[in-house]
mmCIF file of C-alpha atoms and ligand atoms in Angstrom:
data_model
loop_
_atom_site.group_PDB
_atom_site.id
_atom_site.type_symbol
_atom_site.label_atom_id
_atom_site.label_comp_id
_atom_site.label_asym_id
_atom_site.label_seq_id
_atom_site.Cartn_x
_atom_site.Cartn_y
_atom_site.Cartn_z
ATOM 1 C CA MET A 193 -8.480 -3.129 -19.706
ATOM 2 C CA SER A 194 -6.968 -6.399 -17.994
ATOM 3 C CA PHE A 195 -7.865 -7.417 -14.517
ATOM 4 C CA PHE A 196 -4.279 -6.399 -13.148
ATOM 5 C CA GLU A 197 -4.544 -3.184 -14.931
ATOM 6 C CA LYS A 198 -7.818 -2.378 -12.920
ATOM 7 C CA LEU A 199 -6.166 -3.508 -9.811
ATOM 8 C CA THR A 200 -3.149 -1.383 -10.331
ATOM 9 C CA LYS A 201 -5.172 1.741 -11.219
ATOM 10 C CA ARG A 202 -7.412 1.475 -8.098
ATOM 11 C CA ALA A 203 -4.294 0.550 -5.910
ATOM 12 C CA LYS A 204 -2.720 3.707 -7.129
ATOM 13 C CA GLU A 205 -5.841 6.025 -7.176
ATOM 14 C CA ILE A 206 -6.802 4.991 -3.625
ATOM 15 C CA ASP A 207 -3.288 4.477 -2.449
ATOM 16 C CA SER A 208 -4.153 1.210 -0.678
ATOM 17 C CA LEU A 209 -3.256 -2.708 -1.001
ATOM 18 C CA LEU A 210 -6.129 -3.537 1.248
ATOM 19 C CA CYS A 211 -8.686 -6.207 0.193
ATOM 20 C CA VAL A 212 -11.679 -6.357 2.455
ATOM 21 C CA GLY A 213 -12.895 -9.765 3.106
ATOM 22 C CA LEU A 214 -16.432 -10.422 3.220
ATOM 23 C CA ASP A 215 -16.856 -13.249 5.079
ATOM 24 C CA PRO A 216 -20.332 -13.472 6.827
ATOM 25 C CA HIS A 217 -19.369 -16.215 9.472
ATOM 26 C CA LYS A 218 -22.355 -17.363 11.104
ATOM 27 C CA SER A 219 -21.149 -16.621 14.705
ATOM 28 C CA GLU A 220 -20.563 -12.827 13.584
ATOM 29 C CA LEU A 221 -24.069 -12.312 12.147
ATOM 30 C CA GLN A 222 -26.898 -10.535 14.123
ATOM 31 C CA GLU A 223 -29.203 -12.918 12.432
ATOM 32 C CA ASP A 224 -28.658 -16.228 11.304
ATOM 33 C CA SER A 225 -30.104 -15.906 7.643
ATOM 34 C CA ALA A 226 -29.124 -15.023 4.166
ATOM 35 C CA GLU A 227 -30.527 -11.626 4.943
ATOM 36 C CA GLY A 228 -28.158 -11.168 7.929
ATOM 37 C CA ALA A 229 -25.223 -12.140 5.810
ATOM 38 C CA PHE A 230 -26.054 -9.698 3.283
ATOM 39 C CA ARG A 231 -26.378 -6.817 6.362
ATOM 40 C CA PHE A 232 -23.129 -7.660 7.587
ATOM 41 C CA CYS A 233 -21.457 -7.397 4.120
ATOM 42 C CA GLN A 234 -23.386 -4.149 3.845
ATOM 43 C CA HIS A 235 -21.719 -2.724 6.941
ATOM 44 C CA LEU A 236 -18.379 -3.906 5.438
ATOM 45 C CA ILE A 237 -18.316 -2.259 2.113
ATOM 46 C CA GLU A 238 -16.342 1.103 2.444
ATOM 47 C CA ASP A 239 -13.915 3.210 0.724
ATOM 48 C CA VAL A 240 -10.476 2.377 1.686
ATOM 49 C CA ALA A 241 -10.739 -0.911 -0.021
ATOM 50 C CA CYS A 242 -8.297 -1.418 -3.049
ATOM 51 C CA ALA A 243 -10.623 -4.738 -3.446
ATOM 52 C CA PHE A 244 -13.304 -6.885 -1.834
ATOM 53 C CA LYS A 245 -13.219 -10.667 -1.475
ATOM 54 C CA PRO A 246 -16.340 -12.148 -0.875
ATOM 55 C CA ASN A 247 -15.969 -15.807 -0.162
ATOM 56 C CA ALA A 248 -18.876 -17.974 -1.579
ATOM 57 C CA ALA A 249 -19.036 -20.468 0.847
ATOM 58 C CA PHE A 250 -20.548 -18.281 3.580
ATOM 59 C CA PHE A 251 -23.408 -17.597 1.214
ATOM 60 C CA GLU A 252 -23.863 -20.919 -0.167
ATOM 61 C CA ALA A 253 -24.366 -22.256 3.422
ATOM 62 C CA TYR A 254 -27.658 -20.531 3.226
ATOM 63 C CA GLY A 255 -28.918 -22.303 0.040
ATOM 64 C CA SER A 256 -30.601 -20.257 -2.943
ATOM 65 C CA ALA A 257 -31.404 -17.293 -0.651
ATOM 66 C CA GLY A 258 -27.433 -17.253 0.319
ATOM 67 C CA TRP A 259 -26.764 -17.375 -3.572
ATOM 68 C CA GLU A 260 -29.119 -14.496 -3.812
ATOM 69 C CA ALA A 261 -27.825 -12.488 -0.891
ATOM 70 C CA LEU A 262 -24.165 -12.852 -2.747
ATOM 71 C CA GLN A 263 -25.429 -11.305 -5.751
ATOM 72 C CA ARG A 264 -27.199 -8.456 -3.925
ATOM 73 C CA THR A 265 -23.689 -7.983 -1.929
ATOM 74 C CA LEU A 266 -21.620 -7.826 -5.278
ATOM 75 C CA GLN A 267 -24.188 -5.259 -6.766
ATOM 76 C CA LEU A 268 -23.393 -2.987 -3.691
ATOM 77 C CA ILE A 269 -19.705 -2.826 -5.011
ATOM 78 C CA PRO A 270 -18.905 0.333 -7.167
ATOM 79 C CA LYS A 271 -17.777 -1.088 -10.350
ATOM 80 C CA GLU A 272 -14.257 0.521 -10.495
ATOM 81 C CA ILE A 273 -13.613 -1.537 -7.462
ATOM 82 C CA PRO A 274 -12.125 -5.058 -8.457
ATOM 83 C CA ILE A 275 -13.596 -8.124 -6.968
ATOM 84 C CA VAL A 276 -12.112 -11.553 -6.055
ATOM 85 C CA LEU A 277 -14.588 -14.031 -5.728
ATOM 86 C CA ASP A 278 -13.342 -16.475 -3.519
ATOM 87 C CA ALA A 279 -14.698 -19.764 -4.399
ATOM 88 C CA LYS A 280 -11.407 -21.930 -5.132
ATOM 89 C CA ARG A 281 -12.749 -23.278 -8.343
ATOM 90 C CA GLY A 282 -10.893 -25.921 -10.816
ATOM 91 C CA ASP A 283 -12.089 -29.103 -12.242
ATOM 92 C CA ILE A 284 -11.909 -30.754 -15.457
ATOM 93 C CA GLY A 285 -12.107 -28.397 -18.354
ATOM 94 C CA SER A 286 -15.771 -28.590 -19.362
ATOM 95 C CA THR A 287 -16.786 -28.396 -15.582
ATOM 96 C CA SER A 288 -14.467 -25.423 -15.098
ATOM 97 C CA GLU A 289 -16.107 -23.928 -17.992
ATOM 98 C CA ALA A 290 -19.577 -23.833 -16.181
ATOM 99 C CA TYR A 291 -17.657 -22.507 -13.006
ATOM 100 C CA ALA A 292 -16.247 -19.660 -15.041
ATOM 101 C CA THR A 293 -19.500 -18.588 -16.830
ATOM 102 C CA SER A 294 -20.908 -18.611 -13.228
ATOM 103 C CA ALA A 295 -18.116 -16.361 -11.623
ATOM 104 C CA PHE A 296 -17.516 -13.926 -14.657
ATOM 105 C CA SER A 297 -21.059 -13.869 -16.518
ATOM 106 C CA THR A 298 -23.705 -14.526 -14.233
ATOM 107 C CA LEU A 299 -21.831 -13.080 -11.031
ATOM 108 C CA ALA A 300 -19.930 -10.482 -13.128
ATOM 109 C CA CYS A 301 -16.991 -10.874 -10.811
ATOM 110 C CA ASP A 302 -13.550 -9.450 -11.895
ATOM 111 C CA SER A 303 -11.545 -12.428 -10.624
ATOM 112 C CA ILE A 304 -11.720 -15.580 -8.793
ATOM 113 C CA THR A 305 -9.509 -17.908 -6.940
ATOM 114 C CA ALA A 306 -8.599 -21.455 -8.550
ATOM 115 C CA SER A 307 -6.818 -24.713 -7.490
ATOM 116 C CA PRO A 308 -4.024 -25.570 -9.879
ATOM 117 C CA TYR A 309 -4.241 -29.512 -9.112
ATOM 118 C CA LEU A 310 -6.303 -30.424 -12.170
ATOM 119 C CA GLY A 311 -3.670 -28.724 -14.201
ATOM 120 C CA GLY A 312 -3.638 -26.339 -17.213
ATOM 121 C CA ASP A 313 -6.671 -27.468 -18.890
ATOM 122 C CA GLY A 314 -8.826 -27.201 -15.490
ATOM 123 C CA LEU A 315 -7.749 -23.322 -15.716
ATOM 124 C CA GLN A 316 -7.978 -22.778 -19.097
ATOM 125 C CA PRO A 317 -11.714 -21.714 -18.972
ATOM 126 C CA PHE A 318 -10.733 -18.984 -16.316
ATOM 127 C CA LEU A 319 -7.604 -17.964 -18.070
ATOM 128 C CA LYS A 320 -9.202 -17.327 -21.543
ATOM 129 C CA ASP A 321 -10.726 -14.032 -21.085
ATOM 130 C CA ALA A 322 -7.680 -11.433 -20.510
ATOM 131 C CA SER A 323 -10.234 -8.889 -18.757
ATOM 132 C CA ARG A 324 -10.583 -11.535 -16.067
ATOM 133 C CA GLY A 325 -7.846 -12.324 -13.483
ATOM 134 C CA VAL A 326 -7.290 -15.880 -11.736
ATOM 135 C CA TRP A 327 -5.497 -16.296 -8.327
ATOM 136 C CA VAL A 328 -3.846 -19.490 -8.448
ATOM 137 C CA LEU A 329 -3.457 -21.335 -4.968
ATOM 138 C CA CYS A 330 0.301 -21.624 -4.551
ATOM 139 C CA LYS A 331 1.310 -21.662 -1.072
ATOM 140 C CA THR A 332 -1.806 -21.011 1.006
ATOM 141 C CA SER A 333 -1.907 -19.771 4.548
ATOM 142 C CA ASN A 334 -3.220 -22.681 6.548
ATOM 143 C CA PRO A 335 -0.636 -25.140 8.467
ATOM 144 C CA GLY A 336 -1.656 -28.090 6.094
ATOM 145 C CA SER A 337 -0.215 -26.243 3.114
ATOM 146 C CA GLN A 338 2.962 -28.023 4.200
ATOM 147 C CA ASP A 339 1.453 -31.135 3.648
ATOM 148 C CA ILE A 340 1.353 -31.235 -0.235
ATOM 149 C CA GLN A 341 2.270 -27.819 -1.314
ATOM 150 C CA ALA A 342 5.604 -27.912 0.254
ATOM 151 C CA LEU A 343 6.801 -31.329 -1.035
ATOM 152 C CA GLU A 344 10.160 -31.467 -2.372
ATOM 153 C CA LEU A 345 10.390 -32.353 -6.133
ATOM 154 C CA PRO A 346 13.494 -34.617 -7.407
ATOM 155 C CA THR A 347 14.710 -31.147 -8.548
ATOM 156 C CA GLY A 348 15.095 -30.099 -5.169
ATOM 157 C CA GLU A 349 12.537 -27.346 -5.207
ATOM 158 C CA PRO A 350 9.270 -27.264 -3.530
ATOM 159 C CA LEU A 351 6.036 -28.009 -5.480
ATOM 160 C CA TYR A 352 4.669 -24.685 -4.838
ATOM 161 C CA LEU A 353 7.571 -23.172 -6.725
ATOM 162 C CA HIS A 354 7.065 -25.398 -9.609
ATOM 163 C CA VAL A 355 3.335 -24.274 -9.597
ATOM 164 C CA ALA A 356 4.410 -20.838 -9.513
ATOM 165 C CA LYS A 357 6.577 -21.127 -12.501
ATOM 166 C CA LEU A 358 4.363 -23.379 -14.361
ATOM 167 C CA CYS A 359 1.663 -20.949 -13.938
ATOM 168 C CA PHE A 360 3.308 -18.035 -15.874
ATOM 169 C CA GLY A 361 5.807 -20.289 -17.977
ATOM 170 C CA THR A 362 2.612 -22.331 -19.309
ATOM 171 C CA TRP A 363 -0.756 -21.559 -18.095
ATOM 172 C CA ALA A 364 -1.233 -17.936 -18.070
ATOM 173 C CA LYS A 365 1.365 -17.403 -20.756
ATOM 174 C CA GLU A 366 -0.947 -16.148 -23.284
ATOM 175 C CA HIS A 367 -2.716 -13.013 -21.406
ATOM 176 C CA GLN A 368 -0.416 -12.991 -18.312
ATOM 177 C CA ASN A 369 -3.637 -12.660 -16.289
ATOM 178 C CA ALA A 370 -2.865 -14.896 -13.400
ATOM 179 C CA GLY A 371 -1.770 -13.795 -9.777
ATOM 180 C CA LEU A 372 -0.742 -16.243 -7.107
ATOM 181 C CA VAL A 373 -2.012 -17.179 -3.537
ATOM 182 C CA VAL A 374 0.831 -16.739 -1.326
ATOM 183 C CA GLY A 375 -0.342 -16.722 2.564
ATOM 184 C CA ALA A 376 1.276 -14.121 4.863
ATOM 185 C CA THR A 377 1.839 -16.728 7.319
ATOM 186 C CA ASP A 378 4.987 -18.159 5.407
ATOM 187 C CA VAL A 379 7.400 -15.629 4.418
ATOM 188 C CA ASP A 380 10.206 -17.817 3.685
ATOM 189 C CA ALA A 381 8.130 -19.268 0.770
ATOM 190 C CA MET A 382 7.032 -15.850 -0.307
ATOM 191 C CA GLU A 383 10.556 -14.695 -0.403
ATOM 192 C CA LYS A 384 11.534 -17.667 -2.588
ATOM 193 C CA ILE A 385 8.398 -17.158 -5.005
ATOM 194 C CA ARG A 386 9.189 -13.167 -5.306
ATOM 195 C CA ALA A 387 12.350 -14.115 -6.386
ATOM 196 C CA ALA A 388 11.417 -16.739 -8.977
ATOM 197 C CA LEU A 389 8.789 -14.159 -10.165
ATOM 198 C CA PRO A 390 9.436 -10.359 -9.405
ATOM 199 C CA ASP A 391 6.589 -9.088 -11.480
ATOM 200 C CA VAL A 392 3.693 -10.947 -10.582
ATOM 201 C CA TRP A 393 0.865 -9.730 -8.005
ATOM 202 C CA PHE A 394 0.306 -12.119 -4.906
ATOM 203 C CA LEU A 395 -2.833 -12.609 -2.942
ATOM 204 C CA SER A 396 -1.779 -12.709 0.489
ATOM 205 C CA PRO A 397 -4.345 -13.644 2.846
ATOM 206 C CA GLY A 398 -3.415 -14.506 6.690
ATOM 207 C CA ILE A 399 -3.029 -11.201 8.621
ATOM 208 C CA GLY A 400 -5.273 -10.568 11.419
ATOM 209 C CA ALA A 401 -7.036 -13.892 12.746
ATOM 210 C CA GLN A 402 -4.312 -16.134 11.260
ATOM 211 C CA GLY A 403 -1.404 -14.346 12.881
ATOM 212 C CA GLY A 404 0.875 -13.471 9.870
ATOM 213 C CA ASP A 405 3.431 -10.856 10.044
ATOM 214 C CA LEU A 406 2.482 -7.935 7.926
ATOM 215 C CA ALA A 407 5.840 -6.368 8.309
ATOM 216 C CA LYS A 408 7.713 -9.192 7.325
ATOM 217 C CA ALA A 409 5.454 -10.145 4.448
ATOM 218 C CA LEU A 410 5.744 -6.569 3.008
ATOM 219 C CA LYS A 411 9.574 -6.878 3.446
ATOM 220 C CA VAL A 412 9.899 -9.995 1.135
ATOM 221 C CA GLY A 413 6.632 -9.892 -0.738
ATOM 222 C CA LEU A 414 6.716 -6.341 -2.132
ATOM 223 C CA ARG A 415 7.391 -5.634 -5.701
ATOM 224 C CA GLU A 416 10.048 -2.999 -6.549
ATOM 225 C CA ASP A 417 7.688 -0.299 -7.277
ATOM 226 C CA GLY A 418 5.708 -0.833 -3.995
ATOM 227 C CA LEU A 419 3.088 -2.927 -5.300
ATOM 228 C CA GLY A 420 2.379 -6.624 -6.188
ATOM 229 C CA ILE A 421 0.529 -7.637 -2.803
ATOM 230 C CA LEU A 422 -2.935 -7.451 -2.262
ATOM 231 C CA LEU A 423 -3.756 -8.268 1.496
ATOM 232 C CA PRO A 424 -7.201 -9.631 1.962
ATOM 233 C CA ILE A 425 -8.305 -9.197 5.836
ATOM 234 C CA SER A 426 -11.608 -10.827 6.761
ATOM 235 C CA ARG A 427 -12.038 -11.053 10.684
ATOM 236 C CA GLY A 428 -9.439 -8.974 11.457
ATOM 237 C CA ILE A 429 -11.652 -6.254 10.265
ATOM 238 C CA SER A 430 -15.142 -7.395 10.511
ATOM 239 C CA LYS A 431 -14.624 -8.534 14.145
ATOM 240 C CA ALA A 432 -13.566 -5.015 15.434
ATOM 241 C CA GLU A 433 -15.868 -2.511 17.283
ATOM 242 C CA ASN A 434 -15.499 -0.311 14.480
ATOM 243 C CA PRO A 435 -14.806 -2.008 11.306
ATOM 244 C CA LYS A 436 -14.344 0.866 9.076
ATOM 245 C CA LYS A 437 -12.102 2.479 11.497
ATOM 246 C CA MET A 438 -9.800 -0.823 11.601
ATOM 247 C CA ALA A 439 -9.961 -1.016 7.904
ATOM 248 C CA GLU A 440 -8.500 2.571 7.767
ATOM 249 C CA THR A 441 -5.876 1.506 10.345
ATOM 250 C CA PHE A 442 -4.791 -1.467 8.165
ATOM 251 C CA ARG A 443 -4.420 0.604 5.284
ATOM 252 C CA ALA A 444 -2.576 3.111 7.049
ATOM 253 C CA GLU A 445 -0.254 0.369 8.549
ATOM 254 C CA ILE A 446 0.328 -1.112 5.423
ATOM 255 C CA ASN A 447 1.463 2.241 3.576
ATOM 256 C CA ALA A 448 3.669 3.246 6.545
ATOM 257 C CA LEU A 449 5.528 0.043 5.820
ATOM 258 C CA ARG A 450 5.492 0.441 2.274
ATOM 259 C CA ALA A 451 6.884 3.979 2.891
ATOM 260 C CA ALA A 452 9.613 2.691 5.180
ATOM 261 C CA ARG A 453 10.950 -0.080 2.969
HETATM 262 P P1 OMP B 21 -9.322 -14.258 7.953
HETATM 263 O O1 OMP B 21 -8.386 -15.241 8.341
HETATM 264 O O2 OMP B 21 -10.627 -13.730 8.477
HETATM 265 O O3 OMP B 21 -8.894 -12.779 7.327
HETATM 266 O O4 OMP B 21 -9.981 -14.643 6.409
HETATM 267 C C1 OMP B 21 -9.098 -15.332 5.466
HETATM 268 C C2 OMP B 21 -9.970 -15.200 4.039
HETATM 269 O O5 OMP B 21 -9.002 -15.843 3.032
HETATM 270 C C3 OMP B 21 -10.952 -16.807 4.130
HETATM 271 O O6 OMP B 21 -12.011 -16.337 3.265
HETATM 272 C C4 OMP B 21 -10.001 -17.598 3.573
HETATM 273 O O7 OMP B 21 -10.919 -18.596 2.791
HETATM 274 C C5 OMP B 21 -9.069 -16.977 2.548
HETATM 275 N N1 OMP B 21 -7.940 -17.668 2.336
HETATM 276 C C6 OMP B 21 -7.162 -17.961 3.523
HETATM 277 O O8 OMP B 21 -7.186 -17.645 4.584
HETATM 278 N N2 OMP B 21 -5.861 -18.558 3.067
HETATM 279 C C7 OMP B 21 -5.459 -18.842 1.821
HETATM 280 O O9 OMP B 21 -4.218 -19.645 1.619
HETATM 281 C C8 OMP B 21 -6.118 -18.686 0.861
HETATM 282 C C9 OMP B 21 -7.492 -17.842 1.091
HETATM 283 C C10 OMP B 21 -8.085 -17.234 -0.097
HETATM 284 O O10 OMP B 21 -7.967 -17.749 -1.229
HETATM 285 O O11 OMP B 21 -8.545 -16.026 -0.171
#
């Protein structure tokens, strides 16, 4: 089964497009340690999530104990739930090969976030296994995404749109196993990317702490079939008094907007 078949199956079975972000920010931990990071994540793993997205940075910050906490966290996630390893990898081909082994073999994650800026050879090691997915950074959610990603090319199109088209027309052509990171904070960019690529999955962070507009993002980003956007939310859930209840609230809100469309 390909990664996107697994994701689609899970989204339909559980009727959810919510991806719970596992970002153990130091300031949110009861104990500032790798064990504290593990316990923080343990508390967030519940059953309304379509997928989970651990961000490697917060584990790496605790050194080898942090890496072990990441591995223990991954083991808590049931096999049928897709995992997005958020590590934003991408290097020359031979180095990406090692990153891909780390993410897909050592950590056994289903998918990874990756940067497109080293080009196709830097992405191939992640894309060569059809059962794994690669979320290519296209238009990220942060304000600085305007600095480079939105540059206008001589053709008149923004660089992010060129990246999106190159990804599907060339880099991921063989297995069609890429999705695009398109922040929920820039709905104009999202609308343009959706118009160019009606079938691709988006990973759309920015709801909650970053102030993205959920209703607008779903309006322009959902596919015709009511799927096609995975919405990762980290602090918006983890900082709530009752994270489980908050995750359920987000799922219900997303589904109500999908139904009203
Ligand atoms: P919250 O803002 O707390 O929901 O966290 C967002 C998470 O998504 C963090 O782990 C970010 O590193 C990640 N992220 C973005 O915020 N913006 C992007 O454009 C891409 C990502 C990502 O690749 O997940």
